[in-house]
XYZ file of C-alpha atoms in Angstrom:
708
model
C 40.453 -29.039 89.537
C 36.669 -28.845 89.330
C 35.023 -25.843 87.694
C 35.488 -22.639 89.647
C 32.820 -20.025 89.870
C 32.273 -16.648 91.472
C 29.177 -15.082 92.947
C 28.757 -12.061 90.633
C 28.968 -14.050 87.423
C 26.624 -16.989 87.899
C 24.258 -18.406 90.482
C 23.301 -21.932 91.451
C 20.777 -23.521 89.153
C 18.236 -24.679 91.609
C 15.109 -22.626 91.084
C 12.105 -24.256 89.514
C 10.437 -21.253 87.934
C 10.922 -17.587 87.286
C 8.806 -15.603 89.692
C 8.181 -13.002 87.030
C 5.886 -15.371 85.137
C 2.266 -14.385 84.879
C 0.103 -15.825 87.624
C -2.990 -17.816 86.825
C -6.236 -17.248 88.669
C -6.760 -19.262 91.834
C -9.969 -21.061 92.681
C -11.972 -18.978 95.154
C -13.052 -22.122 97.020
C -10.195 -24.653 97.116
C -7.260 -22.330 96.312
C -5.796 -24.451 93.519
C -4.484 -22.459 90.511
C -6.750 -22.659 87.453
C -4.854 -23.765 84.346
C -7.757 -23.450 81.897
C -10.668 -21.048 81.536
C -12.110 -20.301 84.988
C -15.818 -20.490 85.786
C -17.120 -17.133 87.013
C -19.874 -16.820 89.603
C -21.100 -14.013 91.791
C -20.210 -14.256 95.482
C -21.292 -11.434 97.803
C -21.797 -9.091 94.850
C -18.391 -9.794 93.299
C -17.484 -12.103 90.402
C -15.080 -14.822 91.575
C -13.103 -17.501 89.701
C -13.745 -21.210 90.354
C -11.736 -24.173 89.013
C -14.822 -26.382 88.671
C -18.515 -26.243 89.358
C -18.086 -28.599 92.332
C -16.199 -25.863 94.170
C -18.915 -23.314 93.405
C -21.586 -25.779 94.503
C -19.828 -26.317 97.837
C -19.490 -22.581 98.362
C -23.108 -21.946 97.369
C -24.515 -24.542 99.752
C -22.293 -23.658 102.728
C -21.101 -20.079 102.297
C -17.679 -21.285 103.548
C -14.299 -21.505 101.831
C -11.395 -23.947 101.929
C -11.523 -26.984 104.179
C -14.315 -25.442 106.273
C -16.551 -25.422 103.218
C -15.908 -29.081 102.474
C -16.420 -30.453 105.974
C -19.360 -30.897 108.344
C -21.080 -27.658 107.351
C -21.562 -28.948 103.830
C -22.748 -32.343 105.012
C -25.250 -30.623 107.312
C -26.934 -28.660 104.542
C -26.525 -31.478 102.049
C -28.199 -33.766 104.576
C -31.415 -31.733 104.315
C -31.610 -32.393 100.582
C -30.717 -36.037 101.126
C -33.458 -36.421 103.761
C -36.123 -35.034 101.434
C -34.871 -37.154 98.521
C -35.140 -40.333 100.632
C -38.734 -39.445 101.581
C -39.480 -38.935 97.901
C -37.916 -42.336 97.145
C -40.037 -44.143 99.768
C -43.284 -42.484 98.746
C -42.506 -43.217 95.109
C -42.302 -46.911 95.974
C -45.894 -46.598 97.214
C -46.918 -44.932 93.954
C -45.383 -47.785 91.942
C -47.257 -50.296 94.104
C -50.532 -48.464 93.582
C -50.520 -49.552 89.928
C -51.642 -52.966 91.159
C -54.579 -51.535 93.150
C -58.165 -52.044 91.941
C -58.878 -49.068 89.587
C -62.413 -48.934 90.987
C -61.180 -48.266 94.534
C -61.961 -44.546 94.638
C -60.551 -43.878 98.103
C -57.222 -45.496 97.214
C -57.024 -43.521 93.970
C -57.687 -40.281 95.844
C -55.022 -41.131 98.412
C -52.544 -41.989 95.642
C -53.242 -38.637 94.000
C -52.629 -36.907 97.331
C -49.292 -38.744 97.727
C -48.239 -37.537 94.276
C -48.770 -33.936 95.409
C -46.817 -34.621 98.611
C -43.937 -36.003 96.545
C -44.050 -32.909 94.322
C -43.966 -30.729 97.442
C -40.968 -32.618 98.895
C -38.935 -32.826 95.685
C -39.232 -29.147 94.733
C -36.905 -27.871 97.561
C -34.331 -30.474 96.485
C -34.465 -29.196 92.900
C -34.062 -25.608 94.132
C -31.290 -26.325 96.662
C -29.204 -28.754 94.600
C -30.508 -28.372 91.066
C -30.656 -24.606 90.478
C -26.869 -24.118 91.002
C -26.171 -26.866 88.445
C -28.689 -25.364 86.029
C -27.102 -21.929 86.482
C -23.666 -23.300 85.688
C -24.983 -24.874 82.500
C -26.755 -21.848 81.059
C -25.458 -18.683 82.790
C -24.220 -15.841 80.582
C -20.767 -15.919 82.203
C -20.284 -19.611 81.320
C -22.499 -19.792 78.239
C -19.701 -21.054 75.983
C -18.323 -23.369 78.646
C -20.330 -26.415 77.581
C -19.636 -29.079 80.235
C -20.828 -32.177 82.044
C -23.144 -30.114 84.245
C -25.220 -29.549 81.122
C -25.779 -33.320 80.924
C -26.835 -33.469 84.564
C -29.115 -30.422 84.342
C -30.916 -31.717 81.257
C -31.335 -35.176 82.787
C -32.615 -34.219 86.227
C -34.891 -31.326 85.193
C -36.362 -33.327 82.301
C -37.399 -36.017 84.773
C -38.724 -33.392 87.204
C -40.846 -31.427 84.724
C -42.199 -34.602 83.126
C -43.283 -35.679 86.618
C -44.876 -32.285 87.350
C -46.808 -32.530 84.068
C -47.975 -36.032 85.011
C -49.214 -34.856 88.437
C -51.126 -31.963 86.899
C -52.705 -34.141 84.186
C -53.279 -37.259 86.292
C -50.842 -39.462 84.381
C -48.604 -42.129 85.964
C -45.207 -41.041 84.549
C -43.828 -39.989 87.955
C -39.996 -39.787 88.170
C -39.444 -37.407 91.085
C -37.211 -39.969 92.807
C -35.027 -40.127 89.696
C -34.686 -36.333 89.467
C -33.892 -35.845 93.168
C -31.564 -38.832 93.654
C -29.569 -37.814 90.571
C -28.935 -34.415 92.179
C -28.140 -35.932 95.587
C -25.629 -38.391 94.141
C -24.026 -35.837 91.817
C -23.728 -33.261 94.601
C -22.146 -35.812 96.918
C -19.741 -36.795 94.147
C -18.784 -33.151 93.713
C -18.198 -32.910 97.429
C -15.768 -35.838 97.271
C -13.959 -34.354 94.272
C -13.643 -30.898 95.801
C -12.510 -32.186 99.186
C -9.847 -34.272 97.442
C -8.632 -31.146 95.609
C -8.405 -29.288 98.900
C -6.424 -32.154 100.435
C -4.087 -32.106 97.442
C -3.520 -28.415 98.133
C -3.055 -28.861 101.884
C 0.750 -28.648 101.884
C 0.663 -25.106 100.568
C -1.857 -24.238 103.283
C 0.475 -25.818 105.850
C 3.298 -23.619 104.564
C 1.137 -20.527 104.943
C 0.131 -21.577 108.469
C 3.818 -21.811 109.425
C 4.255 -18.067 109.143
C 4.507 -16.403 112.526
C 1.886 -13.700 113.028
C 3.986 -11.570 115.387
C 7.683 -10.725 115.609
C 9.696 -9.447 118.571
C 11.901 -6.591 117.323
C 14.648 -4.854 119.322
C 14.110 -1.084 119.117
C 16.104 1.387 121.223
C 17.207 -1.483 123.436
C 13.631 -2.603 124.136
C 11.698 -5.639 122.933
C 8.661 -4.590 120.894
C 6.114 -7.055 119.508
C 4.839 -6.057 116.064
C 2.948 -7.775 113.216
C 5.271 -9.693 110.918
C 4.114 -7.515 107.996
C 5.828 -4.531 109.648
C 9.294 -6.153 109.856
C 11.796 -4.349 107.625
C 15.279 -5.028 106.271
C 17.856 -4.172 108.930
C 15.579 -4.903 111.915
C 16.964 -7.017 114.770
C 14.475 -9.776 115.591
C 14.537 -11.946 118.705
C 13.441 -15.595 118.580
C 12.904 -17.499 121.816
C 12.979 -21.291 122.442
C 9.939 -23.038 120.986
C 9.036 -20.128 118.699
C 8.754 -20.140 114.927
C 11.324 -18.019 113.150
C 9.398 -14.942 112.042
C 11.827 -13.579 109.414
C 14.838 -14.584 107.340
C 18.081 -13.259 108.751
C 21.693 -13.769 109.848
C 22.325 -14.753 113.470
C 24.137 -11.964 115.318
C 23.762 -13.496 118.773
C 22.885 -16.909 120.200
C 23.390 -20.622 119.671
C 20.941 -23.525 119.620
C 19.219 -26.269 117.638
C 16.645 -25.507 114.950
C 14.092 -27.791 113.295
C 14.299 -27.151 109.517
C 12.343 -30.243 108.454
C 9.585 -28.210 106.763
C 12.198 -26.883 104.312
C 14.589 -29.809 103.914
C 12.455 -32.830 104.796
C 15.243 -33.879 107.191
C 14.118 -34.508 110.777
C 17.551 -34.126 112.417
C 17.873 -30.744 114.226
C 20.519 -28.333 112.927
C 22.911 -26.572 115.324
C 22.971 -22.834 114.574
C 25.459 -20.225 115.780
C 26.562 -16.648 115.048
C 26.997 -16.103 111.312
C 24.558 -18.873 110.336
C 21.180 -18.226 108.740
C 17.686 -18.701 110.136
C 14.751 -19.211 107.789
C 11.107 -18.246 108.135
C 8.834 -21.091 109.217
C 11.525 -23.155 110.942
C 11.274 -23.737 114.714
C 13.856 -22.965 117.410
C 14.096 -26.021 119.665
C 16.464 -24.655 122.291
C 18.528 -21.536 122.771
C 17.636 -17.947 121.960
C 18.671 -15.921 118.899
C 18.979 -12.374 117.667
C 18.896 -12.164 113.872
C 19.373 -9.273 111.476
C 16.799 -9.224 108.680
C 18.678 -8.930 105.368
C 15.986 -9.210 102.699
C 12.429 -7.975 102.028
C 9.462 -10.169 102.940
C 8.780 -11.204 99.335
C 12.201 -12.899 99.328
C 11.799 -14.743 102.633
C 12.151 -18.485 102.271
C 8.602 -19.438 103.207
C 7.067 -16.813 100.927
C 9.261 -18.024 98.074
C 8.190 -21.623 98.719
C 4.519 -20.663 98.589
C 4.978 -18.664 95.384
C 6.921 -21.467 93.712
C 4.340 -24.071 94.715
C 1.585 -21.977 93.139
C 3.550 -21.670 89.910
C 4.374 -25.371 89.823
C 0.679 -26.217 90.019
C -0.052 -24.003 87.038
C 1.700 -26.570 84.838
C 0.253 -29.639 83.154
C 1.938 -32.892 82.214
C 1.460 -34.217 78.638
C -0.814 -36.988 79.951
C -2.988 -34.335 81.614
C -3.337 -32.328 78.415
C -4.301 -35.493 76.549
C -7.106 -36.300 79.007
C -8.375 -32.715 78.768
C -8.581 -33.017 74.982
C -10.373 -36.371 75.130
C -12.878 -35.005 77.658
C -13.536 -32.028 75.344
C -14.529 -34.266 72.408
C -16.303 -36.739 74.655
C -19.307 -34.518 75.425
C -20.566 -34.075 71.823
C -20.274 -37.844 71.348
C -22.351 -38.421 74.501
C -25.086 -36.073 73.295
C -25.164 -37.818 69.938
C -25.539 -41.224 71.623
C -28.216 -39.915 74.011
C -30.280 -38.413 71.175
C -29.836 -41.534 69.027
C -30.934 -43.732 71.939
C -33.967 -41.525 72.554
C -35.048 -41.776 68.913
C -34.545 -45.562 68.795
C -36.413 -46.273 72.036
C -39.169 -43.766 71.216
C -39.895 -45.780 68.092
C -39.584 -49.129 69.900
C -41.240 -48.476 73.279
C -42.620 -44.950 73.476
C -41.722 -41.663 75.093
C -41.240 -42.744 78.725
C -38.803 -45.553 77.915
C -36.914 -43.290 75.505
C -36.589 -40.602 78.172
C -35.314 -43.028 80.832
C -32.731 -44.552 78.467
C -31.460 -41.162 77.252
C -31.213 -39.913 80.870
C -29.180 -42.997 81.787
C -26.803 -42.424 78.854
C -26.285 -38.783 79.820
C -25.567 -39.580 83.458
C -23.330 -42.639 83.139
C -21.230 -40.866 80.512
C -20.192 -37.969 82.757
C -16.363 -37.960 82.448
C -15.761 -36.546 85.944
C -13.519 -39.428 87.049
C -11.618 -39.284 83.759
C -11.077 -35.534 84.109
C -9.714 -35.625 87.677
C -7.664 -38.835 87.295
C -4.460 -37.180 86.063
C -4.447 -33.759 87.784
C -5.327 -35.122 91.224
C -2.497 -37.676 91.106
C -0.041 -35.040 89.861
C -1.025 -32.524 92.555
C -0.581 -35.132 95.262
C 2.775 -36.196 93.814
C 4.144 -32.655 93.631
C 2.933 -31.924 97.163
C 4.469 -35.106 98.550
C 7.807 -34.284 96.902
C 7.744 -30.808 98.441
C 7.099 -32.318 101.872
C 10.210 -34.439 101.418
C 12.373 -31.413 100.627
C 12.318 -31.799 96.840
C 11.057 -29.071 94.499
C 9.979 -30.460 91.121
C 9.722 -27.727 88.504
C 6.543 -28.906 86.806
C 4.105 -31.754 86.331
C 5.839 -32.506 83.035
C 9.163 -33.040 84.841
C 7.478 -35.369 87.337
C 6.089 -37.455 84.480
C 9.406 -37.508 82.584
C 11.297 -38.539 85.728
C 9.434 -41.851 85.712
C 11.154 -42.783 82.417
C 14.749 -41.852 83.352
C 17.253 -44.486 82.197
C 20.603 -43.013 83.235
C 21.705 -40.714 86.050
C 25.038 -38.883 85.908
C 26.545 -37.479 89.107
C 29.042 -34.668 89.492
C 31.709 -35.510 92.045
C 32.729 -32.552 94.199
C 29.887 -31.529 96.508
C 27.672 -34.310 95.180
C 29.263 -37.764 95.482
C 31.909 -36.361 97.816
C 31.302 -34.131 100.816
C 30.527 -30.522 99.946
C 33.128 -29.219 102.392
C 36.663 -30.454 101.682
C 39.598 -30.316 104.057
C 42.841 -28.479 103.339
C 45.594 -31.093 103.155
C 48.865 -29.620 101.792
C 49.751 -25.908 101.684
C 52.736 -24.052 100.239
C 53.066 -20.318 99.574
C 56.068 -18.303 98.482
C 55.280 -15.572 101.034
C 52.508 -14.108 103.193
C 51.300 -11.802 100.427
C 50.781 -14.789 98.097
C 48.736 -16.475 100.789
C 46.601 -13.336 101.217
C 46.110 -13.037 97.431
C 44.986 -16.690 97.317
C 42.607 -16.025 100.219
C 41.189 -12.850 98.641
C 40.492 -14.516 95.299
C 38.771 -17.469 96.972
C 36.787 -15.091 99.175
C 34.765 -14.074 96.107
C 33.999 -17.619 94.986
C 31.101 -19.914 95.901
C 33.022 -23.059 94.992
C 33.263 -25.627 97.828
C 37.072 -25.580 97.618
C 37.095 -21.825 98.157
C 34.929 -22.095 101.243
C 37.127 -24.847 102.672
C 40.229 -22.701 102.334
C 38.518 -19.622 103.789
C 37.446 -21.621 106.848
C 40.959 -23.027 107.230
C 42.888 -19.755 106.807
C 41.865 -17.915 109.968
C 44.788 -15.435 109.967
C 44.699 -14.456 106.304
C 44.104 -10.808 105.347
C 41.651 -9.873 102.599
C 43.033 -7.642 99.851
C 41.067 -5.550 97.373
C 40.423 -7.466 94.135
C 39.849 -5.673 90.817
C 38.744 -7.040 87.421
C 37.537 -10.270 88.970
C 36.647 -12.920 86.377
C 35.802 -16.602 86.262
C 37.021 -18.928 83.514
C 34.709 -21.926 83.703
C 36.430 -25.267 84.044
C 39.834 -23.750 84.715
C 39.925 -21.107 87.434
C 39.567 -17.421 88.291
C 41.470 -14.185 87.654
C 41.869 -10.909 89.465
C 44.159 -7.931 90.015
C 45.761 -6.870 93.286
C 47.497 -3.471 93.305
C 47.458 -3.479 89.495
C 49.085 -6.896 89.156
C 47.107 -9.793 87.643
C 46.956 -13.151 89.376
C 45.456 -16.452 88.262
C 44.174 -19.261 90.464
C 43.135 -22.661 89.195
C 44.225 -25.929 87.631
C 47.556 -26.853 86.067
C 45.958 -26.622 82.621
C 44.899 -23.045 83.418
C 48.475 -22.138 84.257
C 49.756 -23.734 81.028
C 47.359 -21.563 79.015
C 49.187 -18.556 80.451
C 52.648 -20.006 79.829
C 53.348 -20.967 83.449
C 54.959 -24.378 84.001
C 55.474 -26.352 87.208
C 59.015 -26.626 88.549
C 60.394 -29.883 89.929
C 59.524 -29.133 93.570
C 55.910 -28.297 92.715
C 55.671 -31.396 90.529
C 56.648 -33.571 93.486
C 53.984 -31.955 95.664
C 51.476 -32.446 92.867
C 52.324 -36.141 92.379
C 52.057 -36.804 96.102
C 48.645 -35.105 96.240
C 47.369 -37.058 93.232
C 48.384 -40.345 94.831
C 46.252 -39.411 97.823
C 43.313 -38.585 95.565
C 43.442 -34.890 96.451
C 42.213 -31.893 94.439
C 44.883 -29.283 93.624
C 44.724 -25.502 93.169
C 47.640 -23.329 92.025
C 48.302 -19.573 92.335
C 50.460 -17.725 89.800
C 51.249 -14.171 88.673
C 51.615 -15.428 85.068
C 55.359 -15.702 85.592
C 55.863 -18.229 88.379
C 54.024 -20.421 90.867
C 53.297 -18.462 94.046
C 51.201 -20.966 95.933
C 49.869 -24.488 96.064
C 46.932 -25.892 98.053
C 45.552 -29.429 97.911
C 42.218 -30.564 99.311
C 41.305 -34.027 100.556
C 37.810 -35.313 99.971
C 35.521 -37.943 101.448
C 32.798 -39.911 99.708
C 29.380 -39.234 101.194
C 28.220 -42.141 103.375
C 24.835 -42.249 101.587
C 26.399 -42.311 98.088
C 26.754 -46.117 98.010
C 23.187 -46.596 99.284
C 21.855 -44.207 96.625
C 23.721 -45.842 93.757
C 22.688 -49.353 94.827
C 19.064 -48.184 95.037
C 19.252 -46.731 91.512
C 20.671 -49.997 90.206
C 17.783 -51.871 91.806
C 15.447 -49.521 89.932
C 17.189 -50.558 86.678
C 18.676 -47.082 86.258
C 22.237 -46.810 84.910
C 24.667 -44.677 86.927
C 27.703 -42.657 85.846
C 30.038 -40.063 87.377
C 31.421 -37.044 85.502
C 34.356 -35.284 87.145
C 37.207 -32.960 86.355
C 39.331 -34.821 88.895
C 42.244 -37.124 88.142
C 42.114 -40.698 86.909
C 43.449 -41.818 90.271
C 40.445 -40.645 92.253
C 38.169 -41.885 89.482
C 39.538 -45.367 90.132
C 38.867 -44.876 93.852
C 35.237 -44.091 93.042
C 34.945 -47.138 90.778
C 36.205 -49.381 93.540
C 34.291 -47.838 96.465
C 30.978 -47.355 94.675
C 31.248 -50.240 92.192
C 30.514 -48.038 89.172
C 32.100 -48.737 85.807
C 31.173 -45.485 84.073
C 33.396 -42.943 85.865
C 34.809 -40.314 83.503
C 37.679 -38.163 84.770
C 39.638 -35.070 83.642
C 36.509 -33.553 82.107
C 35.942 -29.912 81.207
C 32.394 -28.473 81.147
C 32.108 -29.122 77.409
C 33.190 -32.739 77.978
C 30.336 -33.220 80.459
C 27.893 -31.815 77.918
C 29.277 -34.186 75.283
C 28.821 -37.187 77.601
C 25.200 -36.241 78.291
C 24.449 -35.682 74.585
C 26.004 -39.045 73.761
C 23.647 -40.879 76.126
C 20.637 -38.883 74.931
C 21.459 -39.814 71.330
C 20.928 -43.450 72.323
C 17.304 -42.656 73.119
C 17.789 -42.586 76.892
C 16.166 -40.097 79.243
C 19.190 -38.712 81.106
C 19.329 -37.002 84.490
C 22.284 -35.005 85.792
C 22.893 -34.471 89.508
C 25.134 -31.582 90.516
C 25.771 -29.291 93.435
C 24.002 -26.494 91.587
C 27.010 -24.183 91.592
C 29.473 -25.319 88.943
C 27.241 -27.607 86.895
C 24.676 -25.231 85.385
C 25.453 -26.134 81.719
C 25.269 -29.888 82.396
C 22.054 -29.526 84.428
C 20.485 -27.572 81.575
C 21.613 -30.054 78.880
C 20.233 -33.124 80.652
C 16.585 -34.111 80.207
C 16.272 -33.707 83.981
C 18.684 -31.529 85.956
C 18.801 -32.246 89.692
C 20.528 -29.606 91.811
C 21.601 -30.516 95.338
C 22.029 -28.472 98.455
C 20.110 -25.493 97.126
C 19.177 -24.399 100.612
C 16.790 -21.491 100.254
C 18.077 -19.948 97.038
C 15.089 -20.779 94.862
C 15.571 -18.237 92.070
C 17.774 -20.329 89.814
C 16.821 -21.693 86.450
C 18.931 -24.535 85.031
C 17.756 -27.415 87.201
C 14.402 -29.150 86.743
C 14.488 -30.554 90.282
C 16.019 -29.052 93.422
C 16.955 -30.940 96.580
C 16.733 -28.476 99.443
C 19.184 -30.561 101.485
C 22.199 -32.694 100.594
C 20.732 -36.178 101.054
C 21.421 -38.197 97.891
C 18.934 -40.858 98.979
C 16.107 -38.556 97.911
C 17.001 -39.171 94.247
C 15.868 -42.821 94.077
C 12.896 -41.911 96.291
C 11.586 -39.273 93.879
C 12.044 -41.700 90.974
C 9.935 -44.223 92.908
C 7.386 -41.450 93.581
C 7.237 -40.455 89.898
C 6.731 -44.051 88.807
C 3.936 -44.520 91.318
C 2.240 -41.311 90.166
C 2.424 -42.535 86.578
C 0.959 -45.946 87.502
C -1.851 -44.282 89.442
C -2.678 -41.964 86.523
C -2.880 -44.805 84.014
C -4.914 -46.914 86.447
C -7.309 -43.991 86.953
C -7.737 -43.466 83.220
C -8.182 -47.178 82.533
C -10.908 -47.673 85.133
C -12.662 -44.427 84.199
C -12.871 -45.702 80.631
C -14.076 -49.129 81.774
C -16.837 -47.551 83.882
C -17.968 -45.389 80.983
C -17.805 -48.068 78.293
C -19.638 -50.753 80.298
C -22.104 -48.230 81.734
C -22.914 -46.707 78.353
C -23.468 -50.165 76.901
C -25.955 -51.023 79.648
C -27.657 -47.631 79.375
C -28.070 -47.692 75.597
C -29.563 -51.174 75.702
C -32.063 -50.075 78.345
C -30.628 -52.089 81.250
C -29.573 -49.201 83.502
C -31.900 -47.022 85.569
C -30.921 -43.288 85.729
C -30.468 -43.444 89.521
C -28.060 -46.354 89.231
C -26.313 -44.512 86.387
C -25.748 -41.529 88.686
C -24.573 -43.857 91.458
C -22.118 -45.562 89.089
C -20.762 -42.158 88.088
C -20.125 -41.271 91.751
C -18.489 -44.649 92.422
C -16.083 -44.117 89.524
C -14.988 -40.787 91.050
C -14.652 -42.416 94.478
C -12.375 -45.072 92.992
C -10.183 -42.479 91.267
C -9.886 -40.391 94.438
C -9.048 -43.404 96.629
C -6.518 -44.711 94.118
C -4.825 -41.300 93.896
C -4.480 -41.029 97.668
C -2.215 -44.107 97.587
C 0.546 -41.771 96.374
C 0.993 -40.529 99.934
C 2.280 -43.969 100.948
C 4.954 -44.399 98.274
């Protein structure tokens, strides 16, 4: 018999993270948790945390938060700066052409001088609107030690601006207003693209929050009263009508109908609900009307738990992400060294103006924005996409490790076979023995226990004392002072109870049919015998074939008999099926594969496989429903669809490819661009444009994850 387990002693290992962990600050603008040191800026008289300066810049220029602050409102205000910068660019072309005018043409010289003042007048608002926020980020007291790429941009653009102002005042020709303003325009637009992509990566969590009903209809003193959801309490009776969102978690006490649970499970097929079933916050009633009794506080409602877990997941970083952060940290001092060296070289070779232009180009092209967002953006999108498909991945590190998995072990009962098994053969010595069997199983969460409870409609529950689970063997308990044991034949042998000839015949017949057997004894004799028939899930063969196509080895670990193991080998065409295993045997099998250097995943039903899920490199718990507090599994499938396993492996591999592609191209842009800049072949405006294009490429490449 498979491992038995009872509710008080252990819980399913599905939960990604402990909710008691310390929360990180969230970005005031885009809402994404901040894993490093936050940037602090004053908003409406209060210091707020921002994940990056792009988010602060968006908020500063629009005064709006979230998607509103990254949409048309931003483009409207940004457009003003862009309009002025384009006028500056056109008038600057005239200034450059005036160098070929006859120096004795006094009227033309006066007009050219006037145009220079016009350009100064037009460029100054651009520097104030788009440049001051960047300058503040570089040198404010709150972020003084947070030396970053905005420092490069601020030095570059304001150097060009003040040099140009000096030239206007002294009548010189070193006018670079178009360089200063276009740098700010391009950088600001690049920040807009980056920030909007972050918001899109965080959209699923916003969708979850939007699913919460704002009002709930509560039955009070026989009357329907509409109240805010925040006022719903444990014990309230809530009514949900057809087409409404479920406003609270609770047990159905009246009604029957179909419910759309796709937001939780990723499965489109409606679920028929009736009295005794559970309704979850955020799901939608398609037809029928329900009365539910709220049985838990709001902090424990499914949707609220999902939102909390998603926030905690995004606080994590994959190893590849930490590596890129470290490289970016050392990259900035190197860039400054190259910029200063270039300035000195070109100052000696061609004078101050050439040296300034070259050093500005080096500073701008070297901005590692694309490199910095390449990994986190892809990871955020990957984690969000998995959540949409009904899969909770514990951390970014797990998502990255999943891409390298070489072998997947499956538990049998509730995983490869149907979770609910059917009672096949039953024998009890008397009615009391049947009621004792029923009462012991009533306290267990094992699939076999639930099958028997559903089958035995006329059984009477007795009071159980000293209830205890013995993992891998069975359960114990006392009824009226007498101890009973329920479990496998091996469990009975440990207590000196042997099978008589009649029971042996029943056992042999059940084994031939591939059935699972449970015995009841009072430590002296056999009092009952129940066998359960099982069916292989229809999607199991599809899943295993898909894993084979992905070059992933597949194995099955079960405590069942050799006979049913052979059935699995034949039906599923798997060679590695190991039968008659105890929990420690499953751990040994996993350790054996890990010792060969393989990344091993274990798939279990999340109830009786906690040790194996914890031992594997990646533990995948199935059918976790809404119980998201459990710890052993790295990945939780909210539903029971095995086909999600190869899909999330495909997703993880695509995320990994996208990350490495992002990093590769970001490096190529920087290396080629820096080479051109240092040798004096790249204008600062084109350097800024190249920097924006590199970020655009990274963002577009990352968005491909949504089509895995």
